[in-house]
Amino acid sequence: MARYKGVDFYAMDSLLSDEEIMVRDSVRDFVSDRFLPLVTEHYRRGTFPMELVPELGELGLLGPTIPEYGSGLSSVGYGLVLQELERGDSGLRSFVSVQGALCMWPIATYGSKEQKERWLPGMARGELIGCFGLTEPDFGSNPGGMTTRAVPDGDSFVLNGTKRWITNGSVADIAVVWGKLDDEVRGFLVEKGTPGFTTRDIENKFSLRVSTTSELIFEDCRIPKSALLGDVSGLKGPLSCLTQARYGIAWGGVGAAQAIYEEALEYAKTRVQFSRPIAGYQLVQDKLVWMLNEITKGQLLVLRLGRLKDEGKMHFAQVSLAKRNNIWMALECSRRARDILGASGITDEYQVGRHMTNLESVSTYEGTHDIHTLILGGHVTGLQAFE
Amino acid sequence: MASAPMAAPRKLRPERAVASLKGDLDASRALLWIGARNRLSDSIWSFRHLALASTEHPYQTGPGETELTMEILVFVKRVPATDSKIKVGADGKQIDPAGVEYVLNPYDEFAVEEALKTKEKFGGEVTVLTIGSADAQKELRTCLAMGADKAILLEADTSSVDASSISKCLAAKAKELGAQIIFCGKQAVDGDDAQVGVRVATLLGWACVSDVSSLELSDGAFVATRDIEGGKEKIEGKLPAVLTCQKGLNEPRYPNLKGIMAAKKKPLESSPASLESAALRVAGLTPPPARPAPAILGEGAAAVDLLIDKLKNEAKVI
């Protein structure tokens, strides 16, 4: 099989540094050689290939932009990593996003020296896994309403509450949990095995099957006061993590869309109906061109966003625009591609169905499409549509 | 030719290395066959012992020393990717480079990996060396990102060279660098000559095993296994040696992010190659004939006779 080359209609490679291209190609080869041969079986069983986690660490993909613990990779380089991982599967990219952006990043940014030394080296190597507990059964788009509470008691906090839709919840060694202390949102590091902390996996998903999704339950869970993330309070804490993760998701959408487009293009060129390949028919060409057009725009969007991030000029509303656009774009590509593949598009012999159902989750998590619309609406009008 | 290593590896005592290399390079070594063939189940194993006239070898350690270090050299080549669509150029003697993607020769990836494993085991320094255009810096950077310590590009227009002139140039450089072991791919997938490794070993008077698919290195000696028709051949020998690497030898590592970021700070020396004029030249290239369109001969039992007839009389394969 020919080596996967991605889509580069606007010669984007010439805007990337040699290191960025090398990083992308290395992750691309890893996904082709190591991940894709496993994905269908894991998708069927609804499991994540845990055996690849040490390799993700060895490749340096876990927290590569974290100062001191990472490799000094540019934000564009990091984006390309996530693009290539999501070319494989949104579940693979989610694993890396949660580990790096949602767990290592807040520990590195808001944690104490002891917390950093305790967790970050092992997490970078993939020996320790993290999860991020913000969403609750009744509080998704409105995290400020969370009911998880921490109450001081001597040298400890006592944590009560439930978190839901938590990627890596049951496989994590450390949970970054957001809960209210004196009515203010604070972050806590809760170790696996702490009495009063249990997890339950959410089974039978249509989407993100190559990813563990869990519920975290805290029942009079006693944690030491040293478990508090000391340097942040309020919703700014979790929301700043989400900005990091959404940045990567916007890149991931480009990766999924490219995988889908390449598959549809190849299929259309070889599938013969009425004596010629269906790629020769106008309606099929319209779909392929729509995809190429939107992928190219999405690529330019995240490239510019990445350069702004490295210059320290990225605004969270710009991240909302990129996440909103690129995941919508990828989802629309998947629907058009599924259509081109006809009946073949509903079997797992082809990847489009897997990407399509995954992208339904990606469109919802980390700020739904509609919430990002309202973040942008509030930004441009100065009038907030929600509290 | 200067014989001092350009950069002495950290743990190596340079004086000793130089002295022993000179001894080895006298080309006064005898090749001795102690033939013993045993039939082991369905495999044929043959044992070849290469005895060197020089009993001393470059990384022989003194009493009480267990650390060995090596000056490890890897020959690499920038080649068209194997899935590239190759067209013959206008002169009919070279390929048309337009639209062709170039990569590190896949067999050289095994060589780089084995060199890195050798360094990890024994210490020392891995140098990657190529002859080619300035574009080959890309492939050298890939090797540095995998973990090689330094890279050397001998710049030359390689359109009018042959295996002899390339090998002489590489052998001279290997001598100059004080190399103690050389790894290279069993062949480059562009010319498929499979000559350079063997020729360099001959020029240096070193042992050489080609198509190595498994290797054990120990105190100055090696046991290399190569795949042969219907079995495996196991070869023992002493260093210095040139080992040409075959698929199966190892799993080449992916350049990791730290390696990639470190690669830009590692030395990549570039200088013009001094190449002898070639004795051979390519007179012409011919692309393989286009495959005829497949034909459906019929269905079921009725098609069998026709198929057999075609296989016998047209394809002439049965």
Coordinates of N, CA and C in Angstrom, one line a residue, chain A residues 2-3 5 19 22-23 26 30 33-34 58-61 64 71-73, chain B residues 81 83 101 103 138 141-142 145 251 254-258 260-261 263-264:
Chain A
A2 N 0.5 2.2 -0.8 CA 1.2 3.4 -0.9 C 1.2 4.1 0.5
R3 N 2.3 4.8 0.8 CA 2.5 5.6 2.0 C 1.5 6.7 2.0
K5 N 0.0 10.2 2.4 CA 0.7 11.5 2.2 C -0.1 12.7 2.6
E19 N 11.7 20.7 11.2 CA 11.4 19.9 12.3 C 9.9 19.6 12.4
M22 N 9.2 16.9 10.0 CA 9.8 15.6 10.4 C 8.9 15.0 11.6
V23 N 8.4 15.9 12.5 CA 7.6 15.4 13.5 C 6.3 14.8 13.0
S26 N 6.9 11.5 11.3 CA 7.2 10.4 12.2 C 5.9 9.9 12.9
F30 N 4.0 6.3 12.5 CA 3.6 5.5 13.6 C 2.1 5.1 13.5
D33 N 1.8 2.4 10.8 CA 2.4 1.1 11.0 C 1.9 0.4 12.3
R34 N 1.7 1.2 13.3 CA 1.4 0.7 14.6 C 0.0 0.7 15.1
E58 N 7.4 7.2 24.4 CA 8.8 7.1 23.8 C 8.9 8.1 22.6
L59 N 7.8 8.2 21.9 CA 7.8 9.2 20.7 C 7.8 10.6 21.2
G60 N 7.5 10.9 22.5 CA 7.5 12.2 23.0 C 6.2 13.0 22.7
L61 N 5.1 12.2 22.5 CA 3.8 12.9 22.2 C 3.0 13.3 23.4
P64 N 4.3 17.4 24.8 CA 5.6 17.9 24.2 C 5.8 19.4 24.3
S71 N 9.6 18.8 24.7 CA 10.8 18.8 23.8 C 11.0 20.2 23.2
G72 N 10.2 21.2 23.6 CA 10.3 22.5 23.1 C 9.7 22.6 21.7
L73 N 8.8 21.7 21.4 CA 8.1 21.7 20.1 C 7.2 22.9 20.0
Chain B
A81 N 11.3 7.3 -3.2 CA 10.4 6.4 -2.4 C 10.0 5.3 -3.3
D83 N 7.2 3.9 -3.5 CA 5.9 4.0 -4.2 C 5.9 5.1 -5.2
E101 N 9.3 11.7 -4.9 CA 9.6 11.9 -3.5 C 10.8 11.1 -3.1
V103 N 13.5 9.6 -0.2 CA 13.5 9.1 1.2 C 14.8 8.5 1.6
K138 N 18.4 16.4 4.1 CA 17.1 16.0 4.7 C 17.2 14.6 5.3
R141 N 19.4 14.5 8.3 CA 18.8 15.0 9.5 C 17.8 13.9 10.1
T142 N 17.2 13.1 9.2 CA 16.4 12.0 9.7 C 17.2 11.1 10.5
A145 N 18.0 12.7 13.8 CA 16.8 12.6 14.6 C 16.5 11.3 15.3
E251 N 13.8 -3.5 14.2 CA 12.6 -2.6 13.9 C 13.2 -1.2 14.0
Y254 N 11.1 5.1 15.3 CA 10.6 6.3 14.7 C 11.4 7.5 15.4
P255 N 11.8 8.5 14.6 CA 12.4 9.6 15.2 C 11.5 10.2 16.3
N256 N 11.9 10.3 17.5 CA 10.9 10.9 18.5 C 11.1 12.4 18.6
L257 N 10.2 13.1 19.2 CA 10.2 14.5 19.2 C 11.5 15.1 19.8
K258 N 12.0 14.5 20.9 CA 13.2 15.0 21.5 C 14.3 14.9 20.5
I260 N 14.2 14.7 17.2 CA 14.0 15.7 16.1 C 14.4 17.1 16.5
M261 N 14.0 17.5 17.7 CA 14.4 18.8 18.1 C 15.9 18.9 18.4
A263 N 18.1 17.2 16.7 CA 18.9 17.0 15.4 C 19.4 18.3 14.8
K264 N 18.6 19.4 15.0 CA 19.1 20.6 14.3 C 20.3 21.2 15.0

